[in-house]
GROMACS .gro file of C-alpha atoms in nm:
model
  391
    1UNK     CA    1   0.000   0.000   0.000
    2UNK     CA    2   0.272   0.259   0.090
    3UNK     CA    3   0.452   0.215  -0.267
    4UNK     CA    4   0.125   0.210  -0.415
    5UNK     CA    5   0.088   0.586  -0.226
    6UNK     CA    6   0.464   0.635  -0.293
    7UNK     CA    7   0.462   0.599  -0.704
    8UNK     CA    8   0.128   0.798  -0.727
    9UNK     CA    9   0.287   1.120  -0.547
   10UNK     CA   10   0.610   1.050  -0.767
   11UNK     CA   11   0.411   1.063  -1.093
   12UNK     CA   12   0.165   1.353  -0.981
   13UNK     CA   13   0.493   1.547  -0.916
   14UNK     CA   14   0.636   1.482  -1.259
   15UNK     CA   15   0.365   1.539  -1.406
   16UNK     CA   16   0.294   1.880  -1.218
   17UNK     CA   17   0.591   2.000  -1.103
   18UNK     CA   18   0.575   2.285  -0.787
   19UNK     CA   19   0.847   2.509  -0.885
   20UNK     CA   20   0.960   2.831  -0.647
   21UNK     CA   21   0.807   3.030  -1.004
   22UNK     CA   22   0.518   2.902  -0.977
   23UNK     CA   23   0.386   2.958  -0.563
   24UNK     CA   24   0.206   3.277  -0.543
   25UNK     CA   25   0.472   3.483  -0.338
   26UNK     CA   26   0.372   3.696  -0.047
   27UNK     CA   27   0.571   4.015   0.105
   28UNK     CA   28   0.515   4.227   0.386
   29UNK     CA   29   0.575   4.618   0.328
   30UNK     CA   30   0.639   4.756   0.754
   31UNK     CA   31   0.609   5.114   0.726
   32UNK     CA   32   0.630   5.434   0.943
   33UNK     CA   33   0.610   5.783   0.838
   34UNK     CA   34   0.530   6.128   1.018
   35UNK     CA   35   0.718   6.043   1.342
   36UNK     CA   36   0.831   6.456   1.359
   37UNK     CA   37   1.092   6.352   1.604
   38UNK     CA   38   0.894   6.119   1.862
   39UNK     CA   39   1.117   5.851   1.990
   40UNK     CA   40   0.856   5.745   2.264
   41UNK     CA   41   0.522   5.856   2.367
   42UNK     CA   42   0.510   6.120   2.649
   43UNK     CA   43   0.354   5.908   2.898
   44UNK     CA   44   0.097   6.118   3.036
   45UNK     CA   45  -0.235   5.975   2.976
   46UNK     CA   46  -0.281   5.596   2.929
   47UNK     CA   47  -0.531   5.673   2.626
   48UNK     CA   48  -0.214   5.832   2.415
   49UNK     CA   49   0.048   5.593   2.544
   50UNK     CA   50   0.157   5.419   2.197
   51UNK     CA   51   0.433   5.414   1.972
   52UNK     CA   52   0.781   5.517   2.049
   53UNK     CA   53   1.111   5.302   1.888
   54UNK     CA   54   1.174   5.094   2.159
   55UNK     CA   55   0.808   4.907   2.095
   56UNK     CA   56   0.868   4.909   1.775
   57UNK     CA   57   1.183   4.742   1.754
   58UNK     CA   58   1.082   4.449   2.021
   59UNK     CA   59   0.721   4.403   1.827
   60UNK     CA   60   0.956   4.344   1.517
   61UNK     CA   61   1.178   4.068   1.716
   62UNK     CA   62   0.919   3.851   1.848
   63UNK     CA   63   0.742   3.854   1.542
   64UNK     CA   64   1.011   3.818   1.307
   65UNK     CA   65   0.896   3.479   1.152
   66UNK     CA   66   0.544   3.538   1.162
   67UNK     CA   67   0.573   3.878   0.934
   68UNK     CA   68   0.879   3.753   0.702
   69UNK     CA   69   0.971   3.783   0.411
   70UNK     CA   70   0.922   4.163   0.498
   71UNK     CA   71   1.104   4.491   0.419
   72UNK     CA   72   1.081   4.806   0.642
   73UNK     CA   73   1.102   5.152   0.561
   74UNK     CA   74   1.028   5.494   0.686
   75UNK     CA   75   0.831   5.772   0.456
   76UNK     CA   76   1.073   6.039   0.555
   77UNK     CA   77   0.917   6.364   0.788
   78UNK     CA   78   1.080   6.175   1.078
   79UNK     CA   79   1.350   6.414   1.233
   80UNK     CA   80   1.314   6.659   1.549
   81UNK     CA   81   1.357   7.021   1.454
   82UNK     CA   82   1.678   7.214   1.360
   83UNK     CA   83   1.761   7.288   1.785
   84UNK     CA   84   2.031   7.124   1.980
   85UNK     CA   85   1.782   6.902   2.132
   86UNK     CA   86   1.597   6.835   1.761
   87UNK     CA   87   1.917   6.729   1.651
   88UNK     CA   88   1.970   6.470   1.891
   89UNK     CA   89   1.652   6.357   1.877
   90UNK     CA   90   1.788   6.310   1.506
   91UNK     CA   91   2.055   6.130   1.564
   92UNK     CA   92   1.893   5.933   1.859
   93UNK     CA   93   1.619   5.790   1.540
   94UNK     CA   94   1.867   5.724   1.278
   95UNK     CA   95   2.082   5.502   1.560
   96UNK     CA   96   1.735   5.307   1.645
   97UNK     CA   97   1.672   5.287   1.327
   98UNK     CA   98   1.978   5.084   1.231
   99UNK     CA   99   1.983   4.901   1.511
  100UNK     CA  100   1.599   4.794   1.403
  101UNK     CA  101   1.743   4.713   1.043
  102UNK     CA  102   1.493   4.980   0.844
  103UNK     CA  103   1.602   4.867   0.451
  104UNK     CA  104   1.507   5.207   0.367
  105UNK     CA  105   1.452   5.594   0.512
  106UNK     CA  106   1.330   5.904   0.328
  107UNK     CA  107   1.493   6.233   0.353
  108UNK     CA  108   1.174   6.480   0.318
  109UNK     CA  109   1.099   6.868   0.423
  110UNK     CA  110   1.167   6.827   0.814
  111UNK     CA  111   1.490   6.651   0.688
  112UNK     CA  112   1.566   6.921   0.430
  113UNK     CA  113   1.534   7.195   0.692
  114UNK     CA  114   1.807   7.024   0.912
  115UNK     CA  115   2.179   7.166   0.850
  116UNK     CA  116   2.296   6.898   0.524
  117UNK     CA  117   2.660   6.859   0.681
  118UNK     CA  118   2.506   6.739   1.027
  119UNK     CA  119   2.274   6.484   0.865
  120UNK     CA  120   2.479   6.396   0.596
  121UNK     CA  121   2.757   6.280   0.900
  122UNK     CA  122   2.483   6.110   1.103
  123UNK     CA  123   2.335   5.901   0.842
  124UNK     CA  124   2.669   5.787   0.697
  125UNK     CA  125   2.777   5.700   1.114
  126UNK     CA  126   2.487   5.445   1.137
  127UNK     CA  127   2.491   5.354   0.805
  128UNK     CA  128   2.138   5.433   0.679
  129UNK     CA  129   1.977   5.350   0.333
  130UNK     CA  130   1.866   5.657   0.205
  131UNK     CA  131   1.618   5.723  -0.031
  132UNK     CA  132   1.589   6.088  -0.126
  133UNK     CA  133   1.483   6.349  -0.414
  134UNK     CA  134   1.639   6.714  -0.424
  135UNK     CA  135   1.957   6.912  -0.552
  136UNK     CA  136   2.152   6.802  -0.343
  137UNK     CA  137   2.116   6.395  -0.323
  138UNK     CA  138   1.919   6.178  -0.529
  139UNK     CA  139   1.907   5.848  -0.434
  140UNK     CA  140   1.719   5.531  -0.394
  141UNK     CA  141   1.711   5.182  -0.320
  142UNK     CA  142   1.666   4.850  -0.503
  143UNK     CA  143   1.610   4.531  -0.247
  144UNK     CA  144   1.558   4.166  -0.370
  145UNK     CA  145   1.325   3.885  -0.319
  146UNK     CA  146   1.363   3.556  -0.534
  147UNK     CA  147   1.342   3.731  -0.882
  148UNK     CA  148   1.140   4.062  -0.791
  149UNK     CA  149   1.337   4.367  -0.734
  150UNK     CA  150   1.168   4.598  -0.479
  151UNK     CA  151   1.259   4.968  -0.556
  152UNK     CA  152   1.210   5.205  -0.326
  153UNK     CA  153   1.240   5.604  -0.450
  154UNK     CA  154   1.147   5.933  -0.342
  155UNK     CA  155   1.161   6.109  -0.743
  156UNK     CA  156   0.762   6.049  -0.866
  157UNK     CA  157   0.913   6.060  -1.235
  158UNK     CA  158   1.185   5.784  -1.166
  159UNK     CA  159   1.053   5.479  -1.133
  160UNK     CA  160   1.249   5.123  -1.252
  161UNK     CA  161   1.048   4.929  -1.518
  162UNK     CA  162   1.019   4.562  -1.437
  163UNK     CA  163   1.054   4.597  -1.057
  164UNK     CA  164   0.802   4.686  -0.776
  165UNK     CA  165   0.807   5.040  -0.712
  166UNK     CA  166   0.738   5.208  -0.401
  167UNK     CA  167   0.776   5.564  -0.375
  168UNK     CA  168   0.826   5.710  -0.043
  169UNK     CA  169   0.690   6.071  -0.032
  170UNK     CA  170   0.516   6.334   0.190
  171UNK     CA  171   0.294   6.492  -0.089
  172UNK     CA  172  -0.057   6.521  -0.029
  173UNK     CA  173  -0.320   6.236  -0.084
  174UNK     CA  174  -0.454   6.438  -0.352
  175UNK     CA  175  -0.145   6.498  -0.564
  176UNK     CA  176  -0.047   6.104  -0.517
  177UNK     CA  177  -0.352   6.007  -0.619
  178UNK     CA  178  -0.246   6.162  -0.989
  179UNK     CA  179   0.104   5.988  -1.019
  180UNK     CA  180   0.140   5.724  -1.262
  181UNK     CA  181   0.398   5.395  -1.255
  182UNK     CA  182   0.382   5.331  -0.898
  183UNK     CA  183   0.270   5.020  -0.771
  184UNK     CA  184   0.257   5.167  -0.357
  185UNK     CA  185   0.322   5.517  -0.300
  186UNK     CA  186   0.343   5.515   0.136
  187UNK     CA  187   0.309   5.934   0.235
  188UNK     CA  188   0.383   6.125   0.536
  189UNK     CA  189   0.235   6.460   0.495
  190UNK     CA  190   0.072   6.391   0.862
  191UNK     CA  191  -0.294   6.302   0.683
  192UNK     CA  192  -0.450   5.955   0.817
  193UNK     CA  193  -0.496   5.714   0.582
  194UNK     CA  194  -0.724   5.410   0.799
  195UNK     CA  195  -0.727   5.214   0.513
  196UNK     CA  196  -0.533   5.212   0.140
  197UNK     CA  197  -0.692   5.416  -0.099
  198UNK     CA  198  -0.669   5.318  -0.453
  199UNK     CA  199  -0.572   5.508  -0.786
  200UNK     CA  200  -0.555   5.365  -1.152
  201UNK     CA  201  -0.401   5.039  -0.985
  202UNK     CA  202  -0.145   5.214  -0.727
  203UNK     CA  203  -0.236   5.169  -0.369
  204UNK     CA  204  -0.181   5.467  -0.116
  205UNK     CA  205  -0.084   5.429   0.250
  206UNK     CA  206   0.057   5.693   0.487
  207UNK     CA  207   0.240   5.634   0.791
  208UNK     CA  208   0.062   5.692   1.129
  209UNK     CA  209   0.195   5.997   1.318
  210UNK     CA  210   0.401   6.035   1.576
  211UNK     CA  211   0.427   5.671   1.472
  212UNK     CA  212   0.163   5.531   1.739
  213UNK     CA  213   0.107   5.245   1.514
  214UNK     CA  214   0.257   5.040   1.258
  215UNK     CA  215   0.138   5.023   0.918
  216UNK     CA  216   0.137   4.669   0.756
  217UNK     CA  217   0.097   4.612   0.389
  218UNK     CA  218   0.058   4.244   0.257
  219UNK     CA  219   0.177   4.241  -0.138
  220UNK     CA  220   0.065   3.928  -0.279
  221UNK     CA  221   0.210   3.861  -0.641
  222UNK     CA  222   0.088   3.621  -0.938
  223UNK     CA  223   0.324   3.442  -1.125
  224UNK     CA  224   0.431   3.724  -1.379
  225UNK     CA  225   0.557   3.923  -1.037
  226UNK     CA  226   0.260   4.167  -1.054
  227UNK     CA  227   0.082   4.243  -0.770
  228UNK     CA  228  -0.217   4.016  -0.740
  229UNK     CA  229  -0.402   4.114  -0.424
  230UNK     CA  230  -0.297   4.305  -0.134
  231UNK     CA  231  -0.437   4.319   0.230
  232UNK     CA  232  -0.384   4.603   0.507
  233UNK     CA  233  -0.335   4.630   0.922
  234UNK     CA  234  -0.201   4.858   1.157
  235UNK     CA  235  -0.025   4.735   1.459
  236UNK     CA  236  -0.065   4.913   1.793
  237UNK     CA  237   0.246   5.031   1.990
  238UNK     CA  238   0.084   5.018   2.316
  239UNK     CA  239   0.299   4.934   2.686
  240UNK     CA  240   0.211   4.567   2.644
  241UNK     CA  241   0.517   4.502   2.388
  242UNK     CA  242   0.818   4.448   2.523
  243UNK     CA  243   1.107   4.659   2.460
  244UNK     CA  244   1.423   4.627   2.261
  245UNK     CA  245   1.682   4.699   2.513
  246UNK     CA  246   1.922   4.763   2.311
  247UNK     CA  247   1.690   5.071   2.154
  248UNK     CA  248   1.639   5.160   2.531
  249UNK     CA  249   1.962   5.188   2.592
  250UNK     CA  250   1.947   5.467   2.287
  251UNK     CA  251   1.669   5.606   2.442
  252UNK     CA  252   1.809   5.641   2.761
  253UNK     CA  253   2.170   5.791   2.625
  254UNK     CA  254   1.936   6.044   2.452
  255UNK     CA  255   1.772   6.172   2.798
  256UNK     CA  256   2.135   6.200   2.905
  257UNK     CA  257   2.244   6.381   2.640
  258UNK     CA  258   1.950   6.643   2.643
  259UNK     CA  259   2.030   6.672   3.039
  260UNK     CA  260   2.381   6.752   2.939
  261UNK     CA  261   2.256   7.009   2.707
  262UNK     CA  262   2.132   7.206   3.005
  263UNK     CA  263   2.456   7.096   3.245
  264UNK     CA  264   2.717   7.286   2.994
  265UNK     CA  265   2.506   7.612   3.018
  266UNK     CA  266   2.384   7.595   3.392
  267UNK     CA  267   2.451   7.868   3.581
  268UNK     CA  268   2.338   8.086   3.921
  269UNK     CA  269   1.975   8.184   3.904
  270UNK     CA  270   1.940   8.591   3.812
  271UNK     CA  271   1.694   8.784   4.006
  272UNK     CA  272   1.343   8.556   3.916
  273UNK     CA  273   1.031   8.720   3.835
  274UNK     CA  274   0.837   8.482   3.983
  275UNK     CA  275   0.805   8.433   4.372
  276UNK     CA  276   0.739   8.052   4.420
  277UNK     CA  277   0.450   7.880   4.632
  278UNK     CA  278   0.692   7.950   4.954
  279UNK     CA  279   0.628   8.354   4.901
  280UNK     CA  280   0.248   8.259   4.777
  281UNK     CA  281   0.226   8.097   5.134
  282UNK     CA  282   0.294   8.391   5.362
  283UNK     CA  283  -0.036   8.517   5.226
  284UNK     CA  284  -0.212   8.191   5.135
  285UNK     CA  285  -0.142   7.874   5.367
  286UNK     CA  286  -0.457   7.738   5.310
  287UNK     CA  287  -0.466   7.754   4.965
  288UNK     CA  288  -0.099   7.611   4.934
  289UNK     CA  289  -0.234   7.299   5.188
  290UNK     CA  290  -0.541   7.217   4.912
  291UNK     CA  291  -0.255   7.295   4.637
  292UNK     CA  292  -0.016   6.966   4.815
  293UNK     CA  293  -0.289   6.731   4.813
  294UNK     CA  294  -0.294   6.789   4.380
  295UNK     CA  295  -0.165   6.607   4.109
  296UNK     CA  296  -0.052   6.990   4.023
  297UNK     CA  297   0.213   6.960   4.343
  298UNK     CA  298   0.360   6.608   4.225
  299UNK     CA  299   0.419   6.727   3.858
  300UNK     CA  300   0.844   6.750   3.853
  301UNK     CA  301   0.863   6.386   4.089
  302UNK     CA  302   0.661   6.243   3.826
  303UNK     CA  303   0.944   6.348   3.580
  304UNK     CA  304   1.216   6.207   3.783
  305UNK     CA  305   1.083   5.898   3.798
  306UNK     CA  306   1.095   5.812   3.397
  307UNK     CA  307   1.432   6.028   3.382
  308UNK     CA  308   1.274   6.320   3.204
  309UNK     CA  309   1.348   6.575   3.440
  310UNK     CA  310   1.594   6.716   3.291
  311UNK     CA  311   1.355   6.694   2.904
  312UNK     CA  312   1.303   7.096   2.826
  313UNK     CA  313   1.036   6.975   2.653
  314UNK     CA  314   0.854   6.798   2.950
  315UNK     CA  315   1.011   7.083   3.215
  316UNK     CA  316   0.770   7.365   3.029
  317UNK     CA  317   0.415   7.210   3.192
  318UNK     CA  318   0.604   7.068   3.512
  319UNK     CA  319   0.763   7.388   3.637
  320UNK     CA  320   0.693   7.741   3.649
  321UNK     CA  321   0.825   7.996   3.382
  322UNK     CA  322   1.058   7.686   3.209
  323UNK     CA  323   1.180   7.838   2.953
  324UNK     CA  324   1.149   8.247   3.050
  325UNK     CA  325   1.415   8.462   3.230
  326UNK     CA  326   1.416   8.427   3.584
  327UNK     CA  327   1.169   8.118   3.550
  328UNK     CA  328   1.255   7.733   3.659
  329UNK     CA  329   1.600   7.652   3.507
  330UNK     CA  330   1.706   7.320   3.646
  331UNK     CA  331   1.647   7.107   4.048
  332UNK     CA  332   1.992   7.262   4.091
  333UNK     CA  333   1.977   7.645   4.057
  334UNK     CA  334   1.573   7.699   4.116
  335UNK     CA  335   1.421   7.446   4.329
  336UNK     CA  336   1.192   7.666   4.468
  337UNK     CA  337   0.985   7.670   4.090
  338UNK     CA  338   0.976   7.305   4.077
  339UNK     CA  339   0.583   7.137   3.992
  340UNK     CA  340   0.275   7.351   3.865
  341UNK     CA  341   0.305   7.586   4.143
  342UNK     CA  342   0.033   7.912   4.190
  343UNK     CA  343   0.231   8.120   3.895
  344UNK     CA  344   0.214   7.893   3.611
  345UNK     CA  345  -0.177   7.913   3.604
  346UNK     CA  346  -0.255   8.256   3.807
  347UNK     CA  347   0.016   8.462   3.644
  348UNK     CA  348   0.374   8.600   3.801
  349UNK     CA  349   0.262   8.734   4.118
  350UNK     CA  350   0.533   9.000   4.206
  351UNK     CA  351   0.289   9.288   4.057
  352UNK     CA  352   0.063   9.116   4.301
  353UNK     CA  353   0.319   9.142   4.605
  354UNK     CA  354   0.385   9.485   4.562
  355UNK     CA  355   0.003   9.612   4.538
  356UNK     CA  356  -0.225   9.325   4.692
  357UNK     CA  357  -0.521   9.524   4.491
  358UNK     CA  358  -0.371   9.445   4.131
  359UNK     CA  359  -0.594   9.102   4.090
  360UNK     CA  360  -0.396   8.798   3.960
  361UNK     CA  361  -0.412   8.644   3.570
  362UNK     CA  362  -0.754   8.492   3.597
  363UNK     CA  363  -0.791   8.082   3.544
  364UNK     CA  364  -0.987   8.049   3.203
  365UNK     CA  365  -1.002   7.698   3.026
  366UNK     CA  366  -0.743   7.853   2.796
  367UNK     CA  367  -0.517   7.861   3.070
  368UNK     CA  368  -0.508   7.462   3.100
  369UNK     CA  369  -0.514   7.434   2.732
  370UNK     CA  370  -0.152   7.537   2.732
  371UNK     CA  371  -0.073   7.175   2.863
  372UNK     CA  372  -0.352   7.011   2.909
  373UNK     CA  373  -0.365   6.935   2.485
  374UNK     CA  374  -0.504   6.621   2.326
  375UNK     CA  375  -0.219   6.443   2.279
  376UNK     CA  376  -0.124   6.456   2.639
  377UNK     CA  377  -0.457   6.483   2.823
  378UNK     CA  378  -0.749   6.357   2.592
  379UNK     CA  379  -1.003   6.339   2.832
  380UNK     CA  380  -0.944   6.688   2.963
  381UNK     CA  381  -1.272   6.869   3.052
  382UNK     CA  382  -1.225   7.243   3.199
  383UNK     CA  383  -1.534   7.178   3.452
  384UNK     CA  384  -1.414   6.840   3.572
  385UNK     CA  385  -1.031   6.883   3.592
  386UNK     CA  386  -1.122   7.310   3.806
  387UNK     CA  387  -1.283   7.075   4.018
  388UNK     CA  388  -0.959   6.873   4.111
  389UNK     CA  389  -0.758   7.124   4.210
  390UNK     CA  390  -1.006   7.404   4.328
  391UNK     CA  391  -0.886   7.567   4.631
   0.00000   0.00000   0.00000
C-alpha cells in the first residue's frame, strides 16, 4: 500500500511539477512615516500611550517569523527640529533605526530643513539607506526577493520598469492620487490614511503619526511578479510590547544627552520674576495645603521617575516659567519653581506682592489648554479637571 501511495505522489509530481516560479509569493511592506521627532510617547495619559522606537523594535523581534519575508522603511518627515535638542533627537532615530534594520529611510521637508553637513555625517555614522529626491542627493534603493526587485524612490518621475516600485513621499493624498507607474506610493504629509486608498491600480498608505502604530501592507504577487491582491493592518504600539533593550539603551543615552545640554550652560539663578508657592504661602497657607494634596504639586517627581526631568520639553508644563528669564531653570539652581506651582496658572505674582489690589491672571479653560492638549490629556474637561484642584 505505501509504494502504491509512494509511485502515485512521484508521478503527480512529474507530471505537475511545484516550482519556487510558480507559488504565489507573499511580502510584507512595515512602514512608518510622520514620526516629527517622537522617539517614545510622552507618557501622560494611558489613552495616548503608543508608539515610540523601543516598541517598535521588540514588536519586530518577536514577530520576526510570523511577518517575514518583509522589508521596512520609513516615509521620511521623521527628524526633530533644527535645535540642539531636535538634533539629537535626530541622531537618537537614525541610531534606532539601524539598530531595528529599516532597509530604507526618506529624507523629506523636516529633513531638508536640518543643516545637510550634520545629517549627511549622522546618516553615513549608522549607516542608513537613504532614499531621497532634491539638488543636493538623489538616491534610492533597489532590495531583492527571489526574482522581484523591490525599488524604493522618493523622485515620482523615476521609477524602474520591471521591478516593484514604491515611492516614499510626503505629498498630499490628492497629488499622489495623480502619479502614474507606482505600484505603492506610502506618504507622510501627517494626513490619516485608515485604510489604502486606490488610484488607476497604485495603492496609497501613509504612515501613522508620531508613529503610534505600525502600518502593515501584505503584497501578494501572481506568477508574472505583478501584484495580485494586497491586504492592510495597523499594529498598535501600546505598553504591552516588550522593549528592545538595546533601543532603550538609545533612548536612555538620549535623555542624558539632552540633560547635558542644560549641564554645559547651567549657571546661578538671576533675580526671578516669579516668587514661588513659599512667598504665595505667607499670604495663602490654606490655599498652598489644598494645592499639596494635587496632582498639580507632584508634577516635577513624576518626571524624575521616567528620567525626564531634565527633558526641556517635559520641564515647560512641570515647572513654572521653564523656559522664561528668571523662570525654573534646572532642580539645581531653582528648586523653589519646581511642579505647577500658583504662577504657572494665576500669572507671576510679584505685581501682586507689591500692590495686593492688582488682581492675579484669571484661570480660564485657555489657561489649562496650554498643557492640558489632546495628545497629552485627551479626556481633559475644563469643569471636571477646576474641580480637582479648586482651592
Amino acid at each position: 500500500m505505501k509504494k502504491y501511495i509512494l509511485l502515485n505522489i512521484l508521478l503527480l509530481t512529474i507530471l505537475f511539477p511545484v516550482t519556487a516560479h510558480s507559488r504565489e509569493r507573499t511580502i510584507n511592506i512595515l512602514y512608518t512615516g510622520s514620526l516629527n521627532g517622537e522617539l517614545e510617547p510622552c507618557g501622560c495619559s494611558p489613552k495616548t500611550d503608543f508608539g515610540g522606537v523601543a516598541r517598535l523594535s521588540g514588536y519586530l523581534k518577536g514577530n520576526k517569523k510570523r511577518l517575514s519575508p518583509y522589508f521596512l522603511v520609513d516615509a521620511g518627515n521623521f527628524s526633530g527640529e533644527d535645535t540642539p535638542q531636535g538634533r539629537l533627537k535626530t541622531e537618537t532615530l537614525l541610531k534606532a533605526f539601524n539598530i531595528i534594520g529599516y532597509d530604507a529611510v526618506a529624507f523629506r521637508k523636516r529633513e531638508a530643513a536640518l543643516q545637510k553637513d550634520f545629517l549627511s555625517s549622522v546618516s553615513l555614522k549608522y549607516k542608513t539607506r537613504v532614499v531621497a529626491d532634491s539638488m543636493h542627493s538623489a538616491r534610492s534603493v533597489i532590495k531583492r526577493m527571489g526574482k522581484l526587485d523591490i525599488h524604493f524612490g522618493a523622485n515620482p518621475e523615476k521609477y524602474e520598469k520591471g521591478a516593484i516600485n514604491i515611492l516614499l513621499s510626503d505629498i498630499d493624498v490628492s497629488e499622489a492620487k495623480t502619479i502614474k507607474g507606482w505600484d505603492v506610493i506610502i506618504l507622510s504629509s501627517g494626513e490619516e490614511i485608515e485604510s489604502p486608498l486606490k488610484a488607476d491600480g497604485t495603492i496609497i498608505v501613509s504612515g501613522s503619526m508620531k508613529g503610534k502604530k505600525l502600518g502593515i501592507l501584505t503584497l501578494q504577487f501572481d506568477n508574472s511578479g505583478k501584484i495580485k491582491n494586497y491586504k492592510h493592518r495597523w499594529q498598535l504600539l501600546g505598553n504591552d510590547i516588550k522593549e528592545d533593550q538595546q533601543v532603550r539603551q538609545a533612548l536612555n543615552d538620549y535623555d542624558t544627552r539632552v540633560a547635558g545640554l542644560l549641564k554645559e550652560t547651567e549657571r546661578p539663578p538671576k533675580e526671578t520674576v516669579y516668587l514661588g508657592v513659599a512667598k504665595c504661602a505667607e499670604c495663602h497657607q490654606p490655599f498652598i495645603d489644598t494645592w499639596k494634596k494635587t496632582g498639580h504639586a507632584k508634577a516635577f517627581s513624576s518626571l524624575e521617575k521616567v528620567g525626564k526631568s531634565s527633558d526641556p520639553e517635559c520641564l515647560v508644563c512641570h515647572t513654572v516659567g521653564f523656559g522664561e528669564e528668571g523662570g525654573f531653570y534646572s532642580n539645581a539652581t531653582t528648586p523653589g519653581l519646581a511642579n505647577v506651582q500658583c504662577e504657572a496658572c494665576h500669572g507671576k505674582g510679584r505685581d501682586h506682592l507689591m500692590d495686593f489690589y492688582k488682581p492675579m491672571e484669571q484661570v480660564t479653560e485657555a489657561v489649562c489648554l496650554r498643557c492640558h492638549t489632546k495628545d497629552k490629556s485627551p479626556d481633559f474637561s475644563y469643569k471636571d479637571y477646576l474641580h480637582k484642584v479648586i482651592h
